[in-house]
PDB file of C-alpha atoms and ligand atoms in Angstrom:
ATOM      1  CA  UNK A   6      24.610 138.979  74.293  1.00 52.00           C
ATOM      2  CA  UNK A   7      21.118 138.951  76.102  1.00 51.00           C
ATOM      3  CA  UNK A   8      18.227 138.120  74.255  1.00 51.00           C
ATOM      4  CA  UNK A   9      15.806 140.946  74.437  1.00 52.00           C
ATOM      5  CA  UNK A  10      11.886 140.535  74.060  1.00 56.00           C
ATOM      6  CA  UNK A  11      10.970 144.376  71.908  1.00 56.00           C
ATOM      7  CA  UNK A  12       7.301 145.607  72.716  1.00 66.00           C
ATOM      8  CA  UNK A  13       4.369 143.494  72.815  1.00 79.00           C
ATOM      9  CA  UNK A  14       4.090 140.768  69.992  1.00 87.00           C
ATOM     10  CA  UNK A  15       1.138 140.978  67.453  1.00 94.00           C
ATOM     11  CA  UNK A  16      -0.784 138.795  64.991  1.00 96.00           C
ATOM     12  CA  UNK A  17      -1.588 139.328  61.926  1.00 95.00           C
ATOM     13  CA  UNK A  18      -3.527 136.889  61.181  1.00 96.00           C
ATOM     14  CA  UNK A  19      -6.240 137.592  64.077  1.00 96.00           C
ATOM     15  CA  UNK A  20      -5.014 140.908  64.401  1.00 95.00           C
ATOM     16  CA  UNK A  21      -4.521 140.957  67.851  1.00 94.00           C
ATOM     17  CA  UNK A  22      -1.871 141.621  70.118  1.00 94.00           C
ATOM     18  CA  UNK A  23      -0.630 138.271  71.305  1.00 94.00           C
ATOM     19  CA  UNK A  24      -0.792 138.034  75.578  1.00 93.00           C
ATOM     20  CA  UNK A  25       2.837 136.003  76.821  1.00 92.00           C
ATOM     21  CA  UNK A  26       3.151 132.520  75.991  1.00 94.00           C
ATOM     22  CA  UNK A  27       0.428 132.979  73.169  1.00 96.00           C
ATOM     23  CA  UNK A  28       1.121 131.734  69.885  1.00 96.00           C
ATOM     24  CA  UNK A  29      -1.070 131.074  66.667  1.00 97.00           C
ATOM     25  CA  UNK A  30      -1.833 127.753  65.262  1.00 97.00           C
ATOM     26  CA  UNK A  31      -2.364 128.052  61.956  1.00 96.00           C
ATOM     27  CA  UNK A  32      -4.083 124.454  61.687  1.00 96.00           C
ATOM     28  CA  UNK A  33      -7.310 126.755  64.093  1.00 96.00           C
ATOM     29  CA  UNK A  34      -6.273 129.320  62.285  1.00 97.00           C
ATOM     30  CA  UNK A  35      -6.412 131.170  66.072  1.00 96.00           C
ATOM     31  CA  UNK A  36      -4.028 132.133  68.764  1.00 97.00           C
ATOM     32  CA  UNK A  37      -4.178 129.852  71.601  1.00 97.00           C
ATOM     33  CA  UNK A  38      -3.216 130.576  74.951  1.00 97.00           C
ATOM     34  CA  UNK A  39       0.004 129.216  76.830  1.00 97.00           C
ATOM     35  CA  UNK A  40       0.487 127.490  73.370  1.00 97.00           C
ATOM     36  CA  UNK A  41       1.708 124.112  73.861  1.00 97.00           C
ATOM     37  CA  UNK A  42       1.417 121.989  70.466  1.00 97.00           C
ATOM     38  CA  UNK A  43      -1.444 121.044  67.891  1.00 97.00           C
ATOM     39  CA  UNK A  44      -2.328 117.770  68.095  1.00 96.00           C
ATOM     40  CA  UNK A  45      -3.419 115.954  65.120  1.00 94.00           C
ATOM     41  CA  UNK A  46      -4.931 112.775  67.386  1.00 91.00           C
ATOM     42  CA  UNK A  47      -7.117 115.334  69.004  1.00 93.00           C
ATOM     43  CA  UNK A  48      -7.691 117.727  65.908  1.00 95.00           C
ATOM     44  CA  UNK A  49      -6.860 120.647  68.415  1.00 96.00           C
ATOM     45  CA  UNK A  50      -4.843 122.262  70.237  1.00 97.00           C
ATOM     46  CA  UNK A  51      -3.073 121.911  73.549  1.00 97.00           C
ATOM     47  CA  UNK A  52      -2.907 124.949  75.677  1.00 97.00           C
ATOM     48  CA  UNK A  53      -4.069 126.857  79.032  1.00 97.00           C
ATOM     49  CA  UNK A  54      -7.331 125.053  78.449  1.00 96.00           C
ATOM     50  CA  UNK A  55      -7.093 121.552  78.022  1.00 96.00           C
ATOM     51  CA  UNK A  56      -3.162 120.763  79.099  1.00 97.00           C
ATOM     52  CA  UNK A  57      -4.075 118.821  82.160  1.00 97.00           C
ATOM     53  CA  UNK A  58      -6.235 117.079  80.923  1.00 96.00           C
ATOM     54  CA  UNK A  59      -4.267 116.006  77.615  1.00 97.00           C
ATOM     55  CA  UNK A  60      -2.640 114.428  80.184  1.00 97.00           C
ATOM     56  CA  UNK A  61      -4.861 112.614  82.045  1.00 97.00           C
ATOM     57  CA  UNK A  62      -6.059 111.804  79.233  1.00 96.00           C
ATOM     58  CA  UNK A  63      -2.950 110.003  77.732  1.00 97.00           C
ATOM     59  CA  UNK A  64      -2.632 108.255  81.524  1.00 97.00           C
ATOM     60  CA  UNK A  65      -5.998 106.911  80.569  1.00 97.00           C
ATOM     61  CA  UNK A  66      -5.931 106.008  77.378  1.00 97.00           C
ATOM     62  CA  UNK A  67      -2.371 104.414  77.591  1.00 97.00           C
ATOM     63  CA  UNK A  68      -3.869 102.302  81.056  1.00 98.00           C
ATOM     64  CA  UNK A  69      -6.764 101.502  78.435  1.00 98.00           C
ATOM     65  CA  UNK A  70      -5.100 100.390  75.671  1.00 97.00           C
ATOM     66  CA  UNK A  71      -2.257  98.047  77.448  1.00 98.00           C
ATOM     67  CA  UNK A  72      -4.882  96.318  79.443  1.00 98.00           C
ATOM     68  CA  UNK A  73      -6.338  95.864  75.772  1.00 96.00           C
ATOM     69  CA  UNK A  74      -3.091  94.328  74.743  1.00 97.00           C
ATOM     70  CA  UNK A  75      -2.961  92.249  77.420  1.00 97.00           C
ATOM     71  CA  UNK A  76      -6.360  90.832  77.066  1.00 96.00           C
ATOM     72  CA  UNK A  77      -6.154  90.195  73.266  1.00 95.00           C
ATOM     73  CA  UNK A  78      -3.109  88.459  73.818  1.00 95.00           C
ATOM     74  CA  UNK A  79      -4.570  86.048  76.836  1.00 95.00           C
ATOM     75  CA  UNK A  80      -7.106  85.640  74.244  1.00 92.00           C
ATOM     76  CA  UNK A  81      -5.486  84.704  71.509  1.00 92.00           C
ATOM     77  CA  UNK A  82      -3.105  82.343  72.965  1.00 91.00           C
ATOM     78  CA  UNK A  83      -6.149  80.507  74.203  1.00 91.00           C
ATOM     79  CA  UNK A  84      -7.620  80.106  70.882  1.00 88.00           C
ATOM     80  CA  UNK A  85      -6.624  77.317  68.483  1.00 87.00           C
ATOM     81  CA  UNK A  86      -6.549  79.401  65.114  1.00 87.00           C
ATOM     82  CA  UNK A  87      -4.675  82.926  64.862  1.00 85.00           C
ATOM     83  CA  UNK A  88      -7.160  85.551  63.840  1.00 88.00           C
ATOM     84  CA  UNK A  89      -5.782  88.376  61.808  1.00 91.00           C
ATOM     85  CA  UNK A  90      -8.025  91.228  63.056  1.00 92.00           C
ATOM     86  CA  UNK A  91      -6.975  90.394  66.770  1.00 91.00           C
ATOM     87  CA  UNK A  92      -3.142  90.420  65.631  1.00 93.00           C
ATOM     88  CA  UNK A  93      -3.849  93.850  64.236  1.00 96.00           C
ATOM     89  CA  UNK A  94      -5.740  95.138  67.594  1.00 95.00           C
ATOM     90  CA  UNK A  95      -2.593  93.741  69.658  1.00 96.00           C
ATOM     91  CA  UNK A  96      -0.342  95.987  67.286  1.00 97.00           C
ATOM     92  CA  UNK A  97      -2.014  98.808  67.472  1.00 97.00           C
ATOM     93  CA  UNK A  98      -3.182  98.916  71.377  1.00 97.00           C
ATOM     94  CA  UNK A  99       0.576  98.335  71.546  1.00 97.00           C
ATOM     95  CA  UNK A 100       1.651 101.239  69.766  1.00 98.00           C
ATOM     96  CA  UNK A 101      -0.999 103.290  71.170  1.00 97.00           C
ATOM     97  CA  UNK A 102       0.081 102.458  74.587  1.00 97.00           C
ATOM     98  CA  UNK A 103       3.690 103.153  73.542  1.00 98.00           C
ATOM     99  CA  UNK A 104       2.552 106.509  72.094  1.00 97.00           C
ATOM    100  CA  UNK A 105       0.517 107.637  75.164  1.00 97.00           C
ATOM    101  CA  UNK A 106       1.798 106.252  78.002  1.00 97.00           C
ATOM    102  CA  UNK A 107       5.299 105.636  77.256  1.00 97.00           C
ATOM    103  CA  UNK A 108       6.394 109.173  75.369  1.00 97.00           C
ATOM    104  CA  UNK A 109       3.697 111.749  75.541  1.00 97.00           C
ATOM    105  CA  UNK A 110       2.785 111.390  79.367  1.00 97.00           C
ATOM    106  CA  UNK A 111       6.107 111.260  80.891  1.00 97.00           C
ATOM    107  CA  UNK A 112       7.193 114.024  78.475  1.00 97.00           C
ATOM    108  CA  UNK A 113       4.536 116.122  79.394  1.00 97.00           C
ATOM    109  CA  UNK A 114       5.303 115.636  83.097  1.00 97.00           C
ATOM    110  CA  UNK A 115       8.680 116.468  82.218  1.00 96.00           C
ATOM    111  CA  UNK A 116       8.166 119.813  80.957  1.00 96.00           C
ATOM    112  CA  UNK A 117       5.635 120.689  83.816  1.00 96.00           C
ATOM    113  CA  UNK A 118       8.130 120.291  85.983  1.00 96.00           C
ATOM    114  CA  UNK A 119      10.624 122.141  84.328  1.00 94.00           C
ATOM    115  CA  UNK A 120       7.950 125.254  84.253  1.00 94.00           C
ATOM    116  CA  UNK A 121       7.761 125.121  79.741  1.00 94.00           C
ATOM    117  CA  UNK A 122       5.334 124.552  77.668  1.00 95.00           C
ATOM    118  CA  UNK A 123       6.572 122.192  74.292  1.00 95.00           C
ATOM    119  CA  UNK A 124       7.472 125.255  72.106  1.00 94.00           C
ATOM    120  CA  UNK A 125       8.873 127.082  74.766  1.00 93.00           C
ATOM    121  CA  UNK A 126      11.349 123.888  75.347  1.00 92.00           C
ATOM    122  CA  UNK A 127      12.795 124.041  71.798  1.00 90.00           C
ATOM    123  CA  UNK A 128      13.699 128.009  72.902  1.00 86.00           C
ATOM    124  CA  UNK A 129      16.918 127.186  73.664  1.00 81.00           C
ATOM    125  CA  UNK A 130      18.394 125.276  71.289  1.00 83.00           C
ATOM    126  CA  UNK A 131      17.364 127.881  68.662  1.00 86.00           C
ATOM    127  CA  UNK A 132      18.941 130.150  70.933  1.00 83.00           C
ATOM    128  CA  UNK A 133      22.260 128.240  71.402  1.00 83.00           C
ATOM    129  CA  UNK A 134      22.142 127.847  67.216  1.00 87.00           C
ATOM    130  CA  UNK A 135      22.096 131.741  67.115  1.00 86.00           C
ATOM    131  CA  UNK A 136      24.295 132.183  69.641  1.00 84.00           C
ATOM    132  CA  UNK A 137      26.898 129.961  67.664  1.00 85.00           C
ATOM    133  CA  UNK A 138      26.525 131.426  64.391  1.00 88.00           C
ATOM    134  CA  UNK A 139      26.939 134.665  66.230  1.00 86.00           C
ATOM    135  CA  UNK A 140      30.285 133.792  67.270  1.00 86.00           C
ATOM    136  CA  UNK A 141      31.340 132.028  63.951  1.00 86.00           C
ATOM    137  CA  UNK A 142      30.728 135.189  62.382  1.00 86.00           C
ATOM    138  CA  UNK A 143      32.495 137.226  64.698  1.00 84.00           C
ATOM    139  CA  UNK A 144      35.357 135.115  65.427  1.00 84.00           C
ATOM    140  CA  UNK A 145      35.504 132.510  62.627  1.00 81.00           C
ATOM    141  CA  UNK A 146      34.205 128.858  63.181  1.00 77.00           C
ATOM    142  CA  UNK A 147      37.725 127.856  64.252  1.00 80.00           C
ATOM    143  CA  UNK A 148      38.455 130.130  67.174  1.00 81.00           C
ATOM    144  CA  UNK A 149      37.716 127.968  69.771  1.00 84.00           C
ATOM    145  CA  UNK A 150      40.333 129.628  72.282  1.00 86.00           C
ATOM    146  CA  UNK A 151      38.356 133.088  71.685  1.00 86.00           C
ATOM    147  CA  UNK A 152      35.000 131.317  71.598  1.00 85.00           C
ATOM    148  CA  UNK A 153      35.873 129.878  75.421  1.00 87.00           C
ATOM    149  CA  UNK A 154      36.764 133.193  76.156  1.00 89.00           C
ATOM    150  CA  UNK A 155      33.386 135.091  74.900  1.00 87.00           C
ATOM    151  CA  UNK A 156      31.371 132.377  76.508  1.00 86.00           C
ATOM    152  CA  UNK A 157      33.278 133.116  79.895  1.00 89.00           C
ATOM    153  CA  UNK A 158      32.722 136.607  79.837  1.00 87.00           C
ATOM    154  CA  UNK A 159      28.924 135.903  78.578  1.00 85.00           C
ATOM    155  CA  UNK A 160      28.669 133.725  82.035  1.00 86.00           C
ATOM    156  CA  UNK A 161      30.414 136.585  84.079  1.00 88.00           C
ATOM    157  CA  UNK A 162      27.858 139.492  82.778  1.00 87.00           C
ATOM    158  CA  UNK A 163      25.045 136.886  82.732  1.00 86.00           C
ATOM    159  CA  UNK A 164      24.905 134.177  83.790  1.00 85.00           C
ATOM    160  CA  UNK A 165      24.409 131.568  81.193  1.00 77.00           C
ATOM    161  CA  UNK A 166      21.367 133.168  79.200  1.00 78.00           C
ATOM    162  CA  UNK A 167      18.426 131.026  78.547  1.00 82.00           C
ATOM    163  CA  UNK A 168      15.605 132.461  76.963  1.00 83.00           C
ATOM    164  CA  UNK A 169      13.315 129.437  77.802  1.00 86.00           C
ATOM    165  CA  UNK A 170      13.580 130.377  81.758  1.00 90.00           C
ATOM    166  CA  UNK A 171      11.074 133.317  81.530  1.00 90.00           C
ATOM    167  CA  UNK A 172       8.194 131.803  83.046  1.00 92.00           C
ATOM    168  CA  UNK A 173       9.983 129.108  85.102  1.00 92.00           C
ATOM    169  CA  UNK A 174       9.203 130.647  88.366  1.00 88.00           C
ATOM    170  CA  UNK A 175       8.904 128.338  92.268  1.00 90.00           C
ATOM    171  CA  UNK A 176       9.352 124.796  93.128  1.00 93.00           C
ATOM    172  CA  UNK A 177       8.382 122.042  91.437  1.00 95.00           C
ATOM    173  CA  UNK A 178       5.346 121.011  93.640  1.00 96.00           C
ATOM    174  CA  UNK A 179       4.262 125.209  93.053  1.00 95.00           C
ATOM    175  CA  UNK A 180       5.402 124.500  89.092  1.00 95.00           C
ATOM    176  CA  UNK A 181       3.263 121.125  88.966  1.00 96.00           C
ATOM    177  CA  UNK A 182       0.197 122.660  90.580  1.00 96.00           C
ATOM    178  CA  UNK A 183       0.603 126.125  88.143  1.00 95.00           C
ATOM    179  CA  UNK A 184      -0.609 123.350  85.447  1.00 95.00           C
ATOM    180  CA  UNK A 185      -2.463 120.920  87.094  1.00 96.00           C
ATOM    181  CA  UNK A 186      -4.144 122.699  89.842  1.00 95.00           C
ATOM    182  CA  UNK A 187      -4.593 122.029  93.711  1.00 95.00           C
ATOM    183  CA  UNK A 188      -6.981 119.679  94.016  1.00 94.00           C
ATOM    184  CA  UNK A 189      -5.391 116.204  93.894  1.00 95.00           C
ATOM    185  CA  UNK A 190      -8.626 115.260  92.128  1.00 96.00           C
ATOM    186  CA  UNK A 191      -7.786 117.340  88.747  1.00 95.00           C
ATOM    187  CA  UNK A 192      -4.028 114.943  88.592  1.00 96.00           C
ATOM    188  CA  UNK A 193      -6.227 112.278  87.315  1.00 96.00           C
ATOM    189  CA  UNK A 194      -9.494 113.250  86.227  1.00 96.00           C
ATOM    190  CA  UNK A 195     -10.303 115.872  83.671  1.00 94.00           C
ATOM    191  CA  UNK A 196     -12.352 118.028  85.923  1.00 93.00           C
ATOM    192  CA  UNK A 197     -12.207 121.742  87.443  1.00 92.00           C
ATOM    193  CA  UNK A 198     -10.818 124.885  85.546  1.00 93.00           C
ATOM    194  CA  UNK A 199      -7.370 125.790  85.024  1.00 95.00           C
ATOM    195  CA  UNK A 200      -5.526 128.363  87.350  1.00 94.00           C
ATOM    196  CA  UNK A 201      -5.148 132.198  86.456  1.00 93.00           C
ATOM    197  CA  UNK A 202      -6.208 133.632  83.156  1.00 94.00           C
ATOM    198  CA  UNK A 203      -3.699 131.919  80.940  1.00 94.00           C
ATOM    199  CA  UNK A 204      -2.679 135.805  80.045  1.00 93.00           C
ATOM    200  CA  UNK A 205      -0.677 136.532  83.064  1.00 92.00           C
ATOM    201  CA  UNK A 206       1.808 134.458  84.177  1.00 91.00           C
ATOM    202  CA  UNK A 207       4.359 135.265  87.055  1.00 90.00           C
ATOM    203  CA  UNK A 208       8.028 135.989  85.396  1.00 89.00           C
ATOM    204  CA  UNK A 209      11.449 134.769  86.586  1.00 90.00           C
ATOM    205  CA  UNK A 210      12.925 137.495  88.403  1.00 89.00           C
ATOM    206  CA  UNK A 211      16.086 137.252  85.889  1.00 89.00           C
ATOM    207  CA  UNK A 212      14.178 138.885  83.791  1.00 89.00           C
ATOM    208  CA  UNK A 213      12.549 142.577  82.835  1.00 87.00           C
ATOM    209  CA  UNK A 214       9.279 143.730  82.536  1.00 83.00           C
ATOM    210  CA  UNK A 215       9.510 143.533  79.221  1.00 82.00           C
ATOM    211  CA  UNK A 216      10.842 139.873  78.766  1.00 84.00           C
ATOM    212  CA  UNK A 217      14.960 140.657  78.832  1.00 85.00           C
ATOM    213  CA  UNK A 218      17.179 138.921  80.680  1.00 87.00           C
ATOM    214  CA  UNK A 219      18.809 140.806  83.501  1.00 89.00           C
ATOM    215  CA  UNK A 220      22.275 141.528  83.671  1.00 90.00           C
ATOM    216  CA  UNK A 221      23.897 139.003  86.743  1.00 88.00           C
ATOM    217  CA  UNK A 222      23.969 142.429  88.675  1.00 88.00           C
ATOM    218  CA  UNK A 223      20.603 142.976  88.226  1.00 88.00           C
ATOM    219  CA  UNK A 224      19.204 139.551  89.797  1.00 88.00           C
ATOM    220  CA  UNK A 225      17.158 139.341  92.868  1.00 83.00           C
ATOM    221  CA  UNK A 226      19.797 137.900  96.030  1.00 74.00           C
ATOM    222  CA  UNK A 227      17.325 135.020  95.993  1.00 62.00           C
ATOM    223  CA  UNK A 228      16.235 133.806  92.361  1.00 49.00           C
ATOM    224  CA  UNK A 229      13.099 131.636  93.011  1.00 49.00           C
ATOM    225  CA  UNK A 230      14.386 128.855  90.367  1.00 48.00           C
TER     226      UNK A 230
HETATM  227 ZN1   ZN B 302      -3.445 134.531  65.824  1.00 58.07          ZN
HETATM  228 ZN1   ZN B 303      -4.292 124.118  66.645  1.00 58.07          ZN
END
């Protein structure tokens, strides 16, 4: 039951042939390279281009808008009457900082390290939901005895498929500087150019040339992941 990538992938909206880890966003109405998410906050999209710095750029902004907070709220304590406006600005740095800081940065470091971009992490829980209705409908949704017994011989052949490995490939110092480059400098600034082409990305070795995942027989003695 190995997922298998067939032939290149095209799109027809630009009519191109999309490179690996391309997708189109049809909010640019373009493909984007190493396609990580649209962002509505920055009416674009993240990708090969701008991914290290949409996250120093959350660091920032989430640093920014907590010391905000903080001084608004040292400010208004001081001050006899409450002003409205200054409540407001306390909410919202808050939720900014919550937004930015809090959830998008760490996540964002998260997947780094784990080698996927955002679209590429929801890969294999659409692949475990096909996977399941595959079984339902080959062995009834009740057969959990002969479900076990698939999923064992699945592991034997291949060692627990998942699609969403492809371009997880090193350690995670080799992952981390992939995205964010050598140069210490580039971790916290947005400065300097991304690494490689965004078209050509090194594969796992558990999987083809062509994007399928090896058979367990098939797999390099020492898997680099
Ligand atoms: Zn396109
Ligand atoms: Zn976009």
């Amino acid at each position: 039951m190995p997922p298998v990538a067939t032939g290149p992938r095209y799109c027809r909206h630009c009519d191109i042939i999309k490179p690996d880890r391309t997708h189109h966003c049809r909010h640019c109405a373009r493909c984007v390279l190493q396609f990580d998410h649209h962002c509505l906050w920055i009416g674009q999209c993240v990708g090969w281009r701008n991914h290290a710095v949409f996250i120093t750029f959350n660091f920032w902004a989430g640093l920014f808008c907590l010391y905000n907070m903080i001084l608004l709220i040292v400010h208004t304590a001081k001050t006899p009457k409450v002003d409205g406006q200054q409540v407001a600005l306390i909410v919202v740095s808050g939720l900014l900082f919550l937004f930015t800081l809090v959830m998008l940065f760490p996540t964002h470091i998260h997947l780094i390290l784990s080698g996927k971009s955002t679209i590429e992490s929801f890969q294999e829980s659409a692949q475990r939901r096909r996977e399941n209705h595959a079984l339902a409908e080959q062995l009834g949704p009740c057969n959990v005895k002969g479900r076990r017994a698939v999923l064992k011989q699945w592991d034997t052949e291949w060692g627990g498929v998942d699609i969403s490995d492809r371009w997880v490939f090193g350690t995670k110092s080799q992952l981390w500087k992939r995205e964010m480059g050598d140069n210490w400098i580039r971790w916290i600034l947005p400065v300097g150019k991304p690494k490689g082409d965004g078209i050509h990305f090194e594969s796992n070795p558990r999987f083809g040339p062509n994007g399928e995942w090896l058979p367990k027989e098939a797999w390099p003695t020492v898997a680099a992941i």
